[in-house]
mmCIF file of C-alpha atoms in Angstrom:
data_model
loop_
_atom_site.group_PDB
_atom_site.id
_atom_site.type_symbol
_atom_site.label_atom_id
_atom_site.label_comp_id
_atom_site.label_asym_id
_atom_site.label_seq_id
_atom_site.Cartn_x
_atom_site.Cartn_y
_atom_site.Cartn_z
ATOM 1 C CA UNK A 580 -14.016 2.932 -5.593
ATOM 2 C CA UNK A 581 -12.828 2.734 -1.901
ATOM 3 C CA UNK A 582 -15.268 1.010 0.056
ATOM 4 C CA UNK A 583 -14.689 3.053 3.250
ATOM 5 C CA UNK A 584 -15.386 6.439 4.342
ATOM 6 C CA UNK A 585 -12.743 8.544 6.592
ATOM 7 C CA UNK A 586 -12.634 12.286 7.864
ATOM 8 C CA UNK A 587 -10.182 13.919 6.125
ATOM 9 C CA UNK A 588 -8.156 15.006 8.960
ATOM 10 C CA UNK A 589 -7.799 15.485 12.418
ATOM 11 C CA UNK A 590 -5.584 16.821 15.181
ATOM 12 C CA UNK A 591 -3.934 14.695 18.295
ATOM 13 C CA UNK A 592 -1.798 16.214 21.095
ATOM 14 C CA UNK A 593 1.391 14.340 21.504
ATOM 15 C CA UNK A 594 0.844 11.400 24.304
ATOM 16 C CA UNK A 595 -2.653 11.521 23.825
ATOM 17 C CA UNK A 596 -4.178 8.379 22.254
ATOM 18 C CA UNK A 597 -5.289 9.046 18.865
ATOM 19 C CA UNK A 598 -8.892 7.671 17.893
ATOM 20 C CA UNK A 599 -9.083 7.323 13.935
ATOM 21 C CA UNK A 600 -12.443 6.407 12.990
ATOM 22 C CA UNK A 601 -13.618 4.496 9.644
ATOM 23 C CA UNK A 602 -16.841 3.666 8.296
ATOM 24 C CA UNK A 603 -17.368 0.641 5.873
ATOM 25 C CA UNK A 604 -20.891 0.004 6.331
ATOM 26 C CA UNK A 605 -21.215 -2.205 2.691
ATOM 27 C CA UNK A 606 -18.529 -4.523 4.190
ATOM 28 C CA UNK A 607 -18.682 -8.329 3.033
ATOM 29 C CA UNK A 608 -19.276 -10.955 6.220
ATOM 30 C CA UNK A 609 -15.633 -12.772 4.486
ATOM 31 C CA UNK A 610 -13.346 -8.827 4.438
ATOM 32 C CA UNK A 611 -10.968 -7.871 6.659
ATOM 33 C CA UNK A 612 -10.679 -4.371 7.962
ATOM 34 C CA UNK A 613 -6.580 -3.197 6.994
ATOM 35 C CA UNK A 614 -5.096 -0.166 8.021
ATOM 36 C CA UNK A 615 -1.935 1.543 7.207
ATOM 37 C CA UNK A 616 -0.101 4.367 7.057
ATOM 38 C CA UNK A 617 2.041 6.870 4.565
ATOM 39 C CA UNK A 618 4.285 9.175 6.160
ATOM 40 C CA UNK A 619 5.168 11.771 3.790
ATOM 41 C CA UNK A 620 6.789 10.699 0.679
ATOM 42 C CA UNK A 621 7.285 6.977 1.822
ATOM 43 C CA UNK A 622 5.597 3.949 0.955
ATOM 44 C CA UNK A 623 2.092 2.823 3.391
ATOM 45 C CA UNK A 624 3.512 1.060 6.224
ATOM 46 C CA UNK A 625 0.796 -1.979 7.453
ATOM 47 C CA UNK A 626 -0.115 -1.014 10.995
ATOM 48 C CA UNK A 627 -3.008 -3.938 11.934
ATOM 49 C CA UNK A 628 -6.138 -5.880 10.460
ATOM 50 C CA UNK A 629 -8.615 -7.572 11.800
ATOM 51 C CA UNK A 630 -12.244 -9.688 11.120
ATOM 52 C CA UNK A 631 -14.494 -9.779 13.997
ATOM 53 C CA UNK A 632 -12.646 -9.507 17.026
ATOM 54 C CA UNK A 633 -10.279 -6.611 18.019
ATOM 55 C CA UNK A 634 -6.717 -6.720 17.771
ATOM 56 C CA UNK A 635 -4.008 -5.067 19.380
ATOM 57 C CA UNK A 636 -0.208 -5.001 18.406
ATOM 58 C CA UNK A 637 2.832 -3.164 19.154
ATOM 59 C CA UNK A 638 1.505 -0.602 17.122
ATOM 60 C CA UNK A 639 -1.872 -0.003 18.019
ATOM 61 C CA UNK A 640 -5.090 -1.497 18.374
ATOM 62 C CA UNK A 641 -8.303 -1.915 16.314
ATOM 63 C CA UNK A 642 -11.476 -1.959 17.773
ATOM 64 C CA UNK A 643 -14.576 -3.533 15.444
ATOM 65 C CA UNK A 644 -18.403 -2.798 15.885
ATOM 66 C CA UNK A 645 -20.508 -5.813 17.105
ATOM 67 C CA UNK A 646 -22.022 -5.144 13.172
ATOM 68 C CA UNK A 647 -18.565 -4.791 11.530
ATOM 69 C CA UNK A 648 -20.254 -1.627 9.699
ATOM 70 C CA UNK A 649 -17.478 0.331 11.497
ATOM 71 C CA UNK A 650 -14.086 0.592 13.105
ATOM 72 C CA UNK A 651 -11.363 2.809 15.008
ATOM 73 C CA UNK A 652 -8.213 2.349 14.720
ATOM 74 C CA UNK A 653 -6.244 3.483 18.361
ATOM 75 C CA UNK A 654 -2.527 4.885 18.879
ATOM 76 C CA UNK A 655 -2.891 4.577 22.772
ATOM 77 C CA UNK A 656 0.295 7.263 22.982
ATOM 78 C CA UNK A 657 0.648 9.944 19.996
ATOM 79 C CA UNK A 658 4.034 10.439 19.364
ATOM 80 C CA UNK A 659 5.561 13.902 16.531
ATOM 81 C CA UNK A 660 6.616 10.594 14.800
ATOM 82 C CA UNK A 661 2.970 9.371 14.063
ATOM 83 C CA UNK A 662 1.565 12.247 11.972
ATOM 84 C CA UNK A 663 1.080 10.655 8.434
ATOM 85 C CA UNK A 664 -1.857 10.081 6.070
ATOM 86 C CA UNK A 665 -4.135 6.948 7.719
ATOM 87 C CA UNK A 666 -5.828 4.213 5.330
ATOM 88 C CA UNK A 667 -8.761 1.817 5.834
ATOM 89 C CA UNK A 668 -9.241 -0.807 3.754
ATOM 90 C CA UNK A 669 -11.496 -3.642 3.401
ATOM 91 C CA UNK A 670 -10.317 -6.757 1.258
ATOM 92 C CA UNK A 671 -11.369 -9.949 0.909
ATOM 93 C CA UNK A 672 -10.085 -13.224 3.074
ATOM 94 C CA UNK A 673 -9.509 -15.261 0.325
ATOM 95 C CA UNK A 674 -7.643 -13.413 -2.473
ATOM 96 C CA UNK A 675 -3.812 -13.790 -3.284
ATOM 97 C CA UNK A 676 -3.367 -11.117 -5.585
ATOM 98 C CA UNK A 677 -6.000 -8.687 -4.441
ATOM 99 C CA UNK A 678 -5.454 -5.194 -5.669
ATOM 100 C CA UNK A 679 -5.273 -2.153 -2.848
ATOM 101 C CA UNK A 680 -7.582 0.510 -3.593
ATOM 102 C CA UNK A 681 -6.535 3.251 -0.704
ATOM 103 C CA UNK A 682 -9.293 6.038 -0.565
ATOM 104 C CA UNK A 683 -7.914 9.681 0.569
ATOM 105 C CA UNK A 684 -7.737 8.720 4.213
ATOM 106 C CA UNK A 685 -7.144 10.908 7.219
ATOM 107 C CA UNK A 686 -4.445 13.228 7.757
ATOM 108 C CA UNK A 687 -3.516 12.614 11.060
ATOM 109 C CA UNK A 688 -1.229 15.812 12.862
ATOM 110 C CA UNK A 689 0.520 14.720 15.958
ATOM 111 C CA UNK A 690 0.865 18.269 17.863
ATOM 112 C CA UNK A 691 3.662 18.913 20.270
ATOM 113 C CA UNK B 98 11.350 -8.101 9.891
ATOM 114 C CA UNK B 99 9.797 -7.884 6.305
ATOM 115 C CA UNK B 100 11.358 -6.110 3.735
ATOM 116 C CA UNK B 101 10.657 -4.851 0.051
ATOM 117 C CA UNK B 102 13.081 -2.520 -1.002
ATOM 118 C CA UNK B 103 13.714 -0.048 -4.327
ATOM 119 C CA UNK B 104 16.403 0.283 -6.096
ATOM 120 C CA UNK B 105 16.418 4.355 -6.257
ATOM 121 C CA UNK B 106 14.216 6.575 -4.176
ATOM 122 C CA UNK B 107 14.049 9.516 -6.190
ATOM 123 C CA UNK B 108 15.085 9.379 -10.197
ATOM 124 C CA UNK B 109 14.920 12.366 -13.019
ATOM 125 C CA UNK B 110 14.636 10.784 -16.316
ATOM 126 C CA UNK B 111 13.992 12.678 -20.097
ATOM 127 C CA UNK B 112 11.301 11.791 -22.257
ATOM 128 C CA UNK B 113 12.079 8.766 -24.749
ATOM 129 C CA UNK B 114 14.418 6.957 -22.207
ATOM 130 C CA UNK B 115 13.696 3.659 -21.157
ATOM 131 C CA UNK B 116 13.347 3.184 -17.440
ATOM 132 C CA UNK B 117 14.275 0.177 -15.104
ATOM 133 C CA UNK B 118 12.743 0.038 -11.492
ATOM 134 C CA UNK B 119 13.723 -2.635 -9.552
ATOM 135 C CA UNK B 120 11.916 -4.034 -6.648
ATOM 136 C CA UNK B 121 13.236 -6.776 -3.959
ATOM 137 C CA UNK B 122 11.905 -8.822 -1.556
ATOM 138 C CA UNK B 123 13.260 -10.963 1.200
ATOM 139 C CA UNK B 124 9.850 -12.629 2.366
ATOM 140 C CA UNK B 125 9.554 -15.755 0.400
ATOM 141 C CA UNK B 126 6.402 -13.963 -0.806
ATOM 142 C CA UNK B 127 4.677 -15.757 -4.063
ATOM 143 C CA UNK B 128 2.816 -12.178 -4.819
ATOM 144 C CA UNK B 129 4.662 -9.143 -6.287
ATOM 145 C CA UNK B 130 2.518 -5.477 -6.881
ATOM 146 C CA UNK B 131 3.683 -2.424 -9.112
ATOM 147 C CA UNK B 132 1.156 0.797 -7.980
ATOM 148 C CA UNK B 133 1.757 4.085 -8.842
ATOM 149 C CA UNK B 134 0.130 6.721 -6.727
ATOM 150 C CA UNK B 135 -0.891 10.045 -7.827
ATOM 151 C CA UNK B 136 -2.815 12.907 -5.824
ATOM 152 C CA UNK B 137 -6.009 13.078 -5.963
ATOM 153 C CA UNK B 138 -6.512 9.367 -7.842
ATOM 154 C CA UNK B 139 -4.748 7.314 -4.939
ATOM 155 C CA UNK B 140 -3.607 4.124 -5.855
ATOM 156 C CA UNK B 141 -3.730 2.644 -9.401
ATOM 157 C CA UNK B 142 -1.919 -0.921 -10.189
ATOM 158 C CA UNK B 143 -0.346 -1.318 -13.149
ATOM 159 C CA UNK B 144 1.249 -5.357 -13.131
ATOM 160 C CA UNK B 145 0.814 -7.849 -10.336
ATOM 161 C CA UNK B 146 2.969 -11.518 -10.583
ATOM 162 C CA UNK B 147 1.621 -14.141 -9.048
ATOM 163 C CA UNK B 148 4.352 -16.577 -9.623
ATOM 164 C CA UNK B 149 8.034 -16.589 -11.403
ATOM 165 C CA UNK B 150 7.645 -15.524 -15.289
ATOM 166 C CA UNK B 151 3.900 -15.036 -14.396
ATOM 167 C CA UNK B 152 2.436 -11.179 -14.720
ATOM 168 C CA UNK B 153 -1.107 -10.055 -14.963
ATOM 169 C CA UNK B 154 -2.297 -6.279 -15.963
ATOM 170 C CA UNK B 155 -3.489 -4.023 -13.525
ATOM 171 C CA UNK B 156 -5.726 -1.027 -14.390
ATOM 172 C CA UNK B 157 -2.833 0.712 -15.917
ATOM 173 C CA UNK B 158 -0.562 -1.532 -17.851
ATOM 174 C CA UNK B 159 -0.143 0.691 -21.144
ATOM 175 C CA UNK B 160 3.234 2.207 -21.786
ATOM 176 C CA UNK B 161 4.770 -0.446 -18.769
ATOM 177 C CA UNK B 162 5.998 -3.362 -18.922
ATOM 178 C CA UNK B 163 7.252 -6.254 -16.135
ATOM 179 C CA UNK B 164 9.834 -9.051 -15.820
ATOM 180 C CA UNK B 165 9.978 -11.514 -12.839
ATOM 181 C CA UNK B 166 13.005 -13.899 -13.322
ATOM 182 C CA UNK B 167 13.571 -14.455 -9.431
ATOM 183 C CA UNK B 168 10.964 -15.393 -6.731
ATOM 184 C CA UNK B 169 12.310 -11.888 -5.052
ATOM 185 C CA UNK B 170 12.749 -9.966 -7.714
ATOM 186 C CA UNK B 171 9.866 -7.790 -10.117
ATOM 187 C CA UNK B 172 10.823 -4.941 -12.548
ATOM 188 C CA UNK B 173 8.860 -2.294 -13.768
ATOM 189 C CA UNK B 174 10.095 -1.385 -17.174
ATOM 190 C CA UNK B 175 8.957 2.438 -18.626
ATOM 191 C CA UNK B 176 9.579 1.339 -22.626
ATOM 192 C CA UNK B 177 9.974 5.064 -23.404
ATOM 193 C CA UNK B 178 9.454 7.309 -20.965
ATOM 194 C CA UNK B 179 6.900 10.199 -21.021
ATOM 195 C CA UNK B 180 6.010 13.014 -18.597
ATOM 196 C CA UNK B 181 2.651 11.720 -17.732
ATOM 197 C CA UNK B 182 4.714 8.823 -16.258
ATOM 198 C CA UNK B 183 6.125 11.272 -14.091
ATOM 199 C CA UNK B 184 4.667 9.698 -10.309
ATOM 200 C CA UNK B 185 5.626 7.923 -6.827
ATOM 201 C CA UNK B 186 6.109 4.127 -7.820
ATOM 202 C CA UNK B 187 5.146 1.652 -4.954
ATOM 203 C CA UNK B 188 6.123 -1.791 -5.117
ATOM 204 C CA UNK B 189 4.146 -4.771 -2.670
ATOM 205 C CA UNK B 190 4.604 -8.007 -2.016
ATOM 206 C CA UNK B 191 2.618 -10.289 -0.312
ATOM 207 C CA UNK B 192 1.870 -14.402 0.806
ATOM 208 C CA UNK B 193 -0.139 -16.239 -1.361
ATOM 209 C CA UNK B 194 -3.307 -17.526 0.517
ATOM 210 C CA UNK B 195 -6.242 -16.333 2.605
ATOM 211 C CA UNK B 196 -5.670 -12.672 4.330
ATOM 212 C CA UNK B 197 -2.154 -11.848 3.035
ATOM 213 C CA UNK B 198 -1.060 -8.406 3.676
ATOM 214 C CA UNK B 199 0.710 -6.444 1.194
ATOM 215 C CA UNK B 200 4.134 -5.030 2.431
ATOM 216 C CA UNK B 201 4.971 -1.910 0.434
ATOM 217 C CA UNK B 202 8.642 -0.856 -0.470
ATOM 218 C CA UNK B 203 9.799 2.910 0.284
ATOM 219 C CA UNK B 204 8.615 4.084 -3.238
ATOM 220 C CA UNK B 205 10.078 5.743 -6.154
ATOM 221 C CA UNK B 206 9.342 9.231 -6.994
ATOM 222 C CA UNK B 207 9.783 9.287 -11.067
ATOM 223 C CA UNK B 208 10.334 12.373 -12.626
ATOM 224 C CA UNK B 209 10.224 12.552 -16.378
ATOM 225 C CA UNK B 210 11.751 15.652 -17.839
#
């Protein structure tokens, strides 16, 4: 069972920052928070992870709660291109073969 | 960049045929995934390798079967084909060690006739 809990979709007007939230309030003080994405009929693309702190990319950024129980993943500048099904995930640090279990995610719409 | 590609991105087979999908990797990466992903029941794995000539089940493993000769290289073999194999196929690799993220080919939409 997915460990995380996402609305099921949401709406984002192009060049608008996009604010997807996620909820993983069971998470382990040793997982990482994951995201990625599946555009339509393509394979989940990794966007970012982090543990603790928040990270930012070329991508997007990932801000944490203080209590980890929580995070929101942030495309500062929507784009038509970025409307695609959005996955949390929280995995283990030390693993090597962990499996993926994607819940349903959010259904992000980029509109123009 | 990483990469992890398929070798066909859409592919109509008929029942009783035996299947090859092949998945590459240019990443050096120890860890090779086979997922299929259905709607409605996400993301099931069906073989993971962990190593060359090493495989482990997934959830899924009956009617599949896997062959890793090459560090970059991890087939998915469908022995005989059947319509409730029809899916999208998703191949992964990733780094052996602590936080290794999974790279994910394009996929491979299987239809079984």
């Amino acid at each position: 069972d997915a460990k995380t809990t996402q609305p099921p979709s949401m709406d984002c007007a192009e060049g608008r920052a996009a604010n997807l939230p996620c909820n993983h309030s069971t998470i382990s003080g040793n997982e990482y928070v994951y995201w990625y994405r599946q555009i339509h009929s393509q394979g989940p693309q990794y966007i970012i992870h982090g543990l603790k702190n928040n990270e930012t990319n070329e991508m997007a950024s990932l801000i944490i709660t203080e209590d980890r129980k929580s995070s929101t993943l942030i495309l500062p500048h929507a784009t038509l291109r970025d409307t695609a099904v959005y996955y949390c995930i929280v995995r283990p640090a030390t693993s090597g073969t962990y499996k993926y279990i994607f819940g349903t995610g959010t259904r992000l719409k980029v509109l123009a | 960049d990483v990469k992890v590609t398929q070798s066909s991105r859409y592919l109509v087979k008929r029942t009783g045929e035996k299947v090859f999908l092949e998945c590459v990797q240019d990443m050096d990466h120890e860890n090779m995934f086979w997922y299929r992903q259905d709607p409605g029941l996400g993301l099931r794995l069906i073989y993971f390798s962990y190593d060359v000539k090493m495989k482990e089940k997934g959830d899924i493993p009956e009617g599949y079967s896997v062959s890793r000769e090459k560090k970059e290289r991890f087939s998915l073999i469908l022995e005989s084909a059947s319509t409730n194999q029809t899916s999208m196929y998703l191949c992964a690799s990733s780094r052996t060690g602590g936080g290794d993220t999974q790279y994910f080919g394009p996929g491979t939409r299987l239809t079984v006739l």
